[in-house]
mmCIF file of C-alpha atoms and ligand atoms in Angstrom:
data_model
loop_
_atom_site.group_PDB
_atom_site.id
_atom_site.type_symbol
_atom_site.label_atom_id
_atom_site.label_comp_id
_atom_site.label_asym_id
_atom_site.label_seq_id
_atom_site.Cartn_x
_atom_site.Cartn_y
_atom_site.Cartn_z
ATOM 1 C CA MET A 14 61.281 12.470 69.666
ATOM 2 C CA SER A 15 64.715 14.052 69.596
ATOM 3 C CA GLU A 16 65.915 14.288 72.873
ATOM 4 C CA HIS A 17 65.824 18.235 72.661
ATOM 5 C CA MET A 18 61.603 17.732 72.373
ATOM 6 C CA ILE A 19 61.856 15.725 75.328
ATOM 7 C CA LYS A 20 59.578 17.448 77.988
ATOM 8 C CA ARG A 21 59.608 17.663 81.781
ATOM 9 C CA LEU A 22 56.776 15.859 83.294
ATOM 10 C CA THR A 23 55.741 18.162 85.714
ATOM 11 C CA VAL A 24 53.405 18.784 89.282
ATOM 12 C CA PRO A 25 50.094 19.338 87.829
ATOM 13 C CA ASN A 26 51.266 16.088 85.490
ATOM 14 C CA MET A 27 51.626 14.111 88.728
ATOM 15 C CA ILE A 28 47.589 15.292 90.389
ATOM 16 C CA ALA A 29 46.086 14.648 86.581
ATOM 17 C CA LYS A 30 47.391 10.289 87.398
ATOM 18 C CA LYS A 31 44.837 10.152 89.891
ATOM 19 C CA ASN A 32 41.913 8.099 89.939
ATOM 20 C CA LYS A 33 43.826 7.477 85.294
ATOM 21 C CA GLU A 34 47.496 6.585 85.855
ATOM 22 C CA PRO A 35 49.655 4.077 88.512
ATOM 23 C CA ILE A 36 52.350 6.559 89.340
ATOM 24 C CA VAL A 37 55.915 5.597 88.854
ATOM 25 C CA SER A 38 58.559 6.827 90.752
ATOM 26 C CA LEU A 39 61.851 5.649 92.522
ATOM 27 C CA THR A 40 64.786 7.377 94.312
ATOM 28 C CA ALA A 41 67.834 8.255 92.348
ATOM 29 C CA TYR A 42 70.487 9.736 94.092
ATOM 30 C CA THR A 43 72.822 9.671 90.817
ATOM 31 C CA VAL A 44 73.122 10.965 87.448
ATOM 32 C CA SER A 45 74.828 7.673 86.188
ATOM 33 C CA VAL A 46 71.112 6.337 87.904
ATOM 34 C CA ALA A 47 69.226 8.849 87.278
ATOM 35 C CA GLN A 48 70.209 8.055 82.932
ATOM 36 C CA ILE A 49 69.291 4.486 83.463
ATOM 37 C CA ILE A 50 65.765 5.314 85.497
ATOM 38 C CA ASP A 51 64.289 8.510 83.885
ATOM 39 C CA PRO A 52 62.940 6.677 80.465
ATOM 40 C CA TYR A 53 60.281 4.816 82.663
ATOM 41 C CA VAL A 54 59.958 6.965 86.244
ATOM 42 C CA ASP A 55 57.234 9.513 86.219
ATOM 43 C CA LEU A 56 58.616 11.175 89.551
ATOM 44 C CA ILE A 57 62.343 10.684 90.473
ATOM 45 C CA LEU A 58 62.211 11.044 94.363
ATOM 46 C CA VAL A 59 66.493 12.714 95.706
ATOM 47 C CA GLY A 60 64.934 11.005 99.060
ATOM 48 C CA ASP A 61 67.213 11.353 102.455
ATOM 49 C CA SER A 62 67.379 7.994 102.585
ATOM 50 C CA LEU A 63 70.851 8.830 100.159
ATOM 51 C CA GLY A 64 72.089 8.343 104.178
ATOM 52 C CA MET A 65 71.610 5.768 105.218
ATOM 53 C CA VAL A 66 72.074 4.102 100.853
ATOM 54 C CA VAL A 67 75.132 6.283 100.292
ATOM 55 C CA TYR A 68 76.360 7.203 103.052
ATOM 56 C CA GLY A 69 76.491 4.179 105.353
ATOM 57 C CA LEU A 70 74.492 5.961 108.512
ATOM 58 C CA ASP A 71 71.983 4.796 110.565
ATOM 59 C CA THR A 72 69.294 6.749 110.487
ATOM 60 C CA THR A 73 68.473 9.448 107.796
ATOM 61 C CA LEU A 74 68.817 12.317 110.872
ATOM 62 C CA ALA A 75 72.339 13.002 109.736
ATOM 63 C CA VAL A 76 71.913 14.700 106.443
ATOM 64 C CA THR A 77 72.347 17.688 105.657
ATOM 65 C CA VAL A 78 71.087 20.206 103.410
ATOM 66 C CA GLU A 79 74.375 20.050 101.354
ATOM 67 C CA MET A 80 73.667 16.593 100.109
ATOM 68 C CA MET A 81 70.760 17.058 99.097
ATOM 69 C CA ILE A 82 71.376 19.588 96.857
ATOM 70 C CA GLU A 83 74.525 18.401 95.359
ATOM 71 C CA HIS A 84 73.292 15.255 94.908
ATOM 72 C CA GLY A 85 69.513 16.507 93.588
ATOM 73 C CA LYS A 86 71.771 18.175 90.800
ATOM 74 C CA ALA A 87 72.855 15.195 89.751
ATOM 75 C CA VAL A 88 69.596 13.452 89.491
ATOM 76 C CA MET A 89 68.594 16.752 87.794
ATOM 77 C CA ARG A 90 72.122 16.485 85.371
ATOM 78 C CA GLY A 91 71.283 12.829 84.499
ATOM 79 C CA SER A 92 67.450 13.330 83.881
ATOM 80 C CA LYS A 93 64.847 14.540 81.430
ATOM 81 C CA ARG A 94 61.789 14.074 81.659
ATOM 82 C CA ALA A 95 60.852 12.933 85.217
ATOM 83 C CA CYS A 96 59.581 15.122 87.515
ATOM 84 C CA VAL A 97 62.081 15.732 90.471
ATOM 85 C CA THR A 98 61.459 15.902 93.814
ATOM 86 C CA ILE A 99 63.879 16.857 96.655
ATOM 87 C CA ASP A 100 63.404 15.607 100.402
ATOM 88 C CA LEU A 101 63.948 18.178 103.628
ATOM 89 C CA PRO A 102 66.511 16.832 105.297
ATOM 90 C CA PHE A 103 65.953 16.574 108.885
ATOM 91 C CA ALA A 104 66.495 19.778 111.410
ATOM 92 C CA SER A 105 65.551 21.733 108.118
ATOM 93 C CA TYR A 106 61.921 22.979 108.249
ATOM 94 C CA GLN A 107 60.836 20.969 111.583
ATOM 95 C CA ALA A 108 61.986 24.717 113.227
ATOM 96 C CA SER A 109 59.049 26.513 111.385
ATOM 97 C CA PRO A 110 57.348 27.717 107.904
ATOM 98 C CA GLN A 111 60.113 30.135 107.484
ATOM 99 C CA GLN A 112 63.206 27.659 107.605
ATOM 100 C CA ALA A 113 60.617 25.479 105.549
ATOM 101 C CA PHE A 114 60.956 28.230 103.334
ATOM 102 C CA GLN A 115 64.301 29.391 102.910
ATOM 103 C CA THR A 116 65.231 25.599 102.838
ATOM 104 C CA ALA A 117 62.537 24.659 100.030
ATOM 105 C CA ALA A 118 63.493 28.062 98.184
ATOM 106 C CA ARG A 119 67.254 27.622 97.944
ATOM 107 C CA ILE A 120 66.612 23.635 97.667
ATOM 108 C CA LEU A 121 64.806 24.457 94.360
ATOM 109 C CA GLN A 122 67.457 27.598 92.848
ATOM 110 C CA GLU A 123 70.092 25.624 93.249
ATOM 111 C CA THR A 124 70.117 21.936 91.966
ATOM 112 C CA GLY A 125 66.355 22.808 89.237
ATOM 113 C CA ALA A 126 64.131 20.166 90.926
ATOM 114 C CA ALA A 127 60.367 20.607 90.102
ATOM 115 C CA ALA A 128 59.372 20.401 94.103
ATOM 116 C CA VAL A 129 60.169 19.709 97.971
ATOM 117 C CA LYS A 130 58.767 16.508 99.719
ATOM 118 C CA LEU A 131 59.117 16.873 104.134
ATOM 119 C CA GLU A 132 57.821 14.418 106.158
ATOM 120 C CA GLY A 133 54.850 14.619 108.510
ATOM 121 C CA GLY A 134 51.237 14.845 109.412
ATOM 122 C CA GLU A 135 49.525 17.944 110.991
ATOM 123 C CA GLU A 136 51.802 19.685 113.021
ATOM 124 C CA MET A 137 53.544 20.676 109.276
ATOM 125 C CA ALA A 138 49.685 21.448 107.745
ATOM 126 C CA LYS A 139 50.991 24.878 108.564
ATOM 127 C CA THR A 140 54.088 24.274 106.823
ATOM 128 C CA VAL A 141 53.031 22.957 103.715
ATOM 129 C CA GLU A 142 50.589 25.445 103.267
ATOM 130 C CA PHE A 143 53.418 28.862 104.505
ATOM 131 C CA LEU A 144 54.620 26.614 101.319
ATOM 132 C CA THR A 145 52.092 25.919 98.394
ATOM 133 C CA LYS A 146 50.948 29.123 99.018
ATOM 134 C CA ARG A 147 54.609 30.990 98.213
ATOM 135 C CA GLY A 148 55.242 28.928 94.609
ATOM 136 C CA ILE A 149 57.035 25.532 96.160
ATOM 137 C CA PRO A 150 54.980 22.692 95.960
ATOM 138 C CA VAL A 151 55.188 20.377 98.725
ATOM 139 C CA CYS A 152 54.537 16.222 98.656
ATOM 140 C CA GLY A 153 53.622 15.429 101.649
ATOM 141 C CA HIS A 154 54.473 12.105 103.703
ATOM 142 C CA VAL A 155 52.675 10.964 106.690
ATOM 143 C CA GLY A 156 52.411 7.043 108.055
ATOM 144 C CA LEU A 157 56.253 6.076 109.183
ATOM 145 C CA MET A 158 58.567 9.026 109.160
ATOM 146 C CA PRO A 159 62.412 7.559 109.464
ATOM 147 C CA GLN A 160 62.692 11.451 110.337
ATOM 148 C CA THR A 161 61.183 10.762 113.777
ATOM 149 C CA VAL A 162 62.882 6.991 114.293
ATOM 150 C CA LYS A 163 63.784 8.860 118.230
ATOM 151 C CA THR A 164 60.492 8.868 119.009
ATOM 152 C CA MET A 165 58.526 6.353 117.549
ATOM 153 C CA GLY A 166 61.676 3.758 119.187
ATOM 154 C CA GLY A 167 62.597 2.049 116.002
ATOM 155 C CA PHE A 168 60.808 1.757 111.529
ATOM 156 C CA LYS A 169 57.062 0.223 112.781
ATOM 157 C CA VAL A 170 54.325 -0.915 110.501
ATOM 158 C CA VAL A 171 51.369 1.885 110.930
ATOM 159 C CA GLY A 172 47.815 1.562 110.991
ATOM 160 C CA ARG A 173 47.346 -1.668 113.190
ATOM 161 C CA ASN A 174 45.710 -0.033 116.701
ATOM 162 C CA PRO A 175 42.688 2.214 116.291
ATOM 163 C CA LEU A 176 44.818 5.397 117.831
ATOM 164 C CA GLN A 177 47.073 5.196 115.346
ATOM 165 C CA ILE A 178 44.285 4.399 112.096
ATOM 166 C CA GLU A 179 42.532 7.621 113.378
ATOM 167 C CA LYS A 180 45.742 10.052 113.569
ATOM 168 C CA VAL A 181 47.397 8.710 110.155
ATOM 169 C CA ILE A 182 44.094 9.331 108.478
ATOM 170 C CA ARG A 183 42.999 12.675 110.097
ATOM 171 C CA ASP A 184 46.925 13.981 109.712
ATOM 172 C CA SER A 185 47.070 13.081 105.342
ATOM 173 C CA HIS A 186 43.858 14.839 105.208
ATOM 174 C CA ALA A 187 45.630 18.076 107.280
ATOM 175 C CA ILE A 188 48.527 17.298 104.585
ATOM 176 C CA ALA A 189 46.489 17.302 101.426
ATOM 177 C CA LYS A 190 44.135 20.569 102.367
ATOM 178 C CA ALA A 191 47.680 22.496 103.260
ATOM 179 C CA GLY A 192 47.939 22.082 99.756
ATOM 180 C CA ALA A 193 50.640 19.215 99.373
ATOM 181 C CA PHE A 194 50.475 17.965 95.316
ATOM 182 C CA ALA A 195 51.056 14.039 95.885
ATOM 183 C CA ILE A 196 51.473 12.197 99.980
ATOM 184 C CA VAL A 197 53.881 9.714 100.625
ATOM 185 C CA LEU A 198 52.170 6.726 102.677
ATOM 186 C CA GLU A 199 55.031 4.041 104.561
ATOM 187 C CA GLY A 200 54.233 1.387 106.387
ATOM 188 C CA VAL A 201 50.604 1.873 106.132
ATOM 189 C CA ILE A 202 48.364 -0.948 106.381
ATOM 190 C CA GLU A 203 46.052 -1.781 103.358
ATOM 191 C CA SER A 204 43.098 -0.665 104.563
ATOM 192 C CA VAL A 205 44.169 2.525 105.936
ATOM 193 C CA ALA A 206 46.014 3.301 102.831
ATOM 194 C CA LYS A 207 42.980 2.226 100.620
ATOM 195 C CA THR A 208 40.666 4.872 103.516
ATOM 196 C CA ILE A 209 42.815 7.656 102.889
ATOM 197 C CA THR A 210 43.497 7.069 98.624
ATOM 198 C CA GLU A 211 39.381 7.074 98.405
ATOM 199 C CA GLN A 212 38.978 10.675 100.073
ATOM 200 C CA LEU A 213 42.333 13.049 98.840
ATOM 201 C CA SER A 214 41.615 13.822 96.607
ATOM 202 C CA ILE A 215 45.604 14.592 95.374
ATOM 203 C CA PRO A 216 47.980 10.773 94.485
ATOM 204 C CA THR A 217 49.356 8.722 97.425
ATOM 205 C CA ILE A 218 52.166 6.997 96.620
ATOM 206 C CA GLY A 219 52.642 3.642 98.423
ATOM 207 C CA ILE A 220 56.167 2.153 100.093
ATOM 208 C CA GLY A 221 55.039 -0.741 102.284
ATOM 209 C CA ALA A 222 51.229 1.055 101.879
ATOM 210 C CA SER A 223 49.734 -2.325 99.128
ATOM 211 C CA SER A 224 48.179 -1.363 96.100
ATOM 212 C CA VAL A 225 45.955 0.403 96.504
ATOM 213 C CA CYS A 226 47.784 3.657 96.812
ATOM 214 C CA ASP A 227 47.705 5.453 93.609
ATOM 215 C CA GLY A 228 50.999 5.265 92.975
ATOM 216 C CA GLN A 229 54.778 3.133 93.990
ATOM 217 C CA VAL A 230 57.795 4.382 95.256
ATOM 218 C CA LEU A 231 61.067 2.078 96.053
ATOM 219 C CA VAL A 232 63.994 2.624 96.718
ATOM 220 C CA CYS A 233 66.198 2.438 93.506
ATOM 221 C CA ASP A 234 69.829 0.315 95.573
ATOM 222 C CA ASP A 235 66.780 -1.950 97.279
ATOM 223 C CA ILE A 236 65.224 -3.173 93.425
ATOM 224 C CA PHE A 237 68.320 -2.794 92.422
ATOM 225 C CA GLY A 238 70.028 -5.790 94.857
ATOM 226 C CA VAL A 239 72.831 -3.273 95.538
ATOM 227 C CA PHE A 240 72.035 -2.516 98.809
ATOM 228 C CA GLN A 241 73.656 -4.651 101.112
ATOM 229 C CA GLY A 242 71.706 -4.001 104.218
ATOM 230 C CA PHE A 243 67.918 -4.677 106.284
ATOM 231 C CA LYS A 244 65.192 -5.873 103.321
ATOM 232 C CA PRO A 245 61.894 -4.266 104.828
ATOM 233 C CA LYS A 246 59.567 -7.247 103.739
ATOM 234 C CA PHE A 247 58.341 -4.132 101.508
ATOM 235 C CA VAL A 248 61.088 -4.621 99.541
ATOM 236 C CA LYS A 249 60.636 -6.288 96.456
ATOM 237 C CA ARG A 250 64.301 -7.216 94.601
ATOM 238 C CA TYR A 251 63.897 -7.406 90.802
ATOM 239 C CA ALA A 252 67.521 -7.931 90.143
ATOM 240 C CA GLN A 253 70.768 -8.932 91.765
ATOM 241 C CA ILE A 254 73.458 -6.172 90.573
ATOM 242 C CA GLY A 255 74.980 -5.891 93.670
ATOM 243 C CA GLU A 256 76.200 -10.329 93.066
ATOM 244 C CA THR A 257 77.178 -9.174 89.668
ATOM 245 C CA MET A 258 79.072 -6.543 90.610
ATOM 246 C CA LYS A 259 80.787 -9.099 93.173
ATOM 247 C CA ASP A 260 81.166 -11.446 89.918
ATOM 248 C CA ALA A 261 83.068 -8.165 88.539
ATOM 249 C CA VAL A 262 85.251 -7.337 90.874
ATOM 250 C CA GLN A 263 86.302 -11.222 91.573
ATOM 251 C CA LEU A 264 87.587 -11.217 88.182
ATOM 252 C CA TYR A 265 89.010 -8.447 87.291
ATOM 253 C CA ALA A 266 90.944 -8.695 90.979
ATOM 254 C CA SER A 267 92.261 -12.658 89.467
ATOM 255 C CA GLU A 268 93.194 -10.824 85.712
ATOM 256 C CA VAL A 269 95.432 -8.151 86.885
ATOM 257 C CA LYS A 270 96.571 -10.950 89.390
ATOM 258 C CA SER A 271 97.195 -12.983 86.958
ATOM 259 C CA ARG A 272 98.731 -10.262 83.679
ATOM 260 C CA LYS A 273 95.673 -10.931 82.131
ATOM 261 C CA PHE A 274 93.989 -7.532 82.372
ATOM 262 C CA PRO A 275 95.091 -5.504 80.574
ATOM 263 C CA SER A 276 95.409 -7.432 77.418
ATOM 264 C CA ALA A 277 96.173 -5.457 73.493
ATOM 265 C CA GLU A 278 92.883 -4.178 73.536
ATOM 266 C CA TYR A 279 92.870 -1.959 76.007
ATOM 267 C CA TYR A 280 96.372 0.406 76.224
ATOM 268 C CA PHE A 281 98.804 1.948 74.273
ATOM 269 C CA GLU A 282 101.150 0.442 72.561
ATOM 270 C CA LYS A 283 102.813 3.232 70.972
HETATM 271 O O1 KIV B 328 64.242 9.224 101.673
HETATM 272 C C1 KIV B 328 62.921 8.319 101.194
HETATM 273 O O2 KIV B 328 64.059 7.966 99.959
HETATM 274 C C2 KIV B 328 61.687 7.714 100.662
HETATM 275 C C3 KIV B 328 61.309 7.160 100.244
HETATM 276 C C4 KIV B 328 61.493 5.420 100.473
HETATM 277 C C5 KIV B 328 60.020 7.494 100.253
HETATM 278 O O3 KIV B 328 61.256 8.872 101.889
#
């Protein structure tokens, strides 16, 4: 198929994968990473994790709508095939369904992405319904929700006590019933992820929620071994690109100092 004939995967394509084949998803924030991963993934998430991964913030709370839009545009430019979904950042949607609509509509209009993702359970169900009924596809996100880090007192695994188990199951049902096309389960123990995945008719996409989910998502810099910060248990490093980059820059520095670089092939004599 020629490049021009590649059709983007759609939100209905994601839903259709339930009980058929796992959804492969990764985050991306830049053109070059989007170009590299696009042929291999179904869903690219422009996650607000970019606040920590790209900008070095301690949490995602200071990420702005403008950041999400600029990185969303870059990822759309770098991809042709994947269904691109963009996170609504903290404080851009929680105040009211109307606020969520304004933010989500702006993000979709300015980037051309397929959908938005938002964090929250029962308390966000009305908002999810408001958006989906007005033409905005929404991916939910329950369990460990990084935007609630201040009330949760840190990034903690969910499902280790009966109250938490009941809550995350209720949250998932509420978001699915409200019309979400998929739901991210983050940091949820395997047995609970299994119950939710079996009970919902929409796909679950796990991150630290075991292989029972209908798909998996990870942060791109984590799988590449580029991110230099904390590595959670659920991150598998598929490469050590950070080490390769260090080797490259060390060699570059030594060649510049010894004047080995640039050799004749890298400059213009006339
Ligand atoms: O912000 C993000 O990257 C996410 C994924 C890790 C699920 O929400």
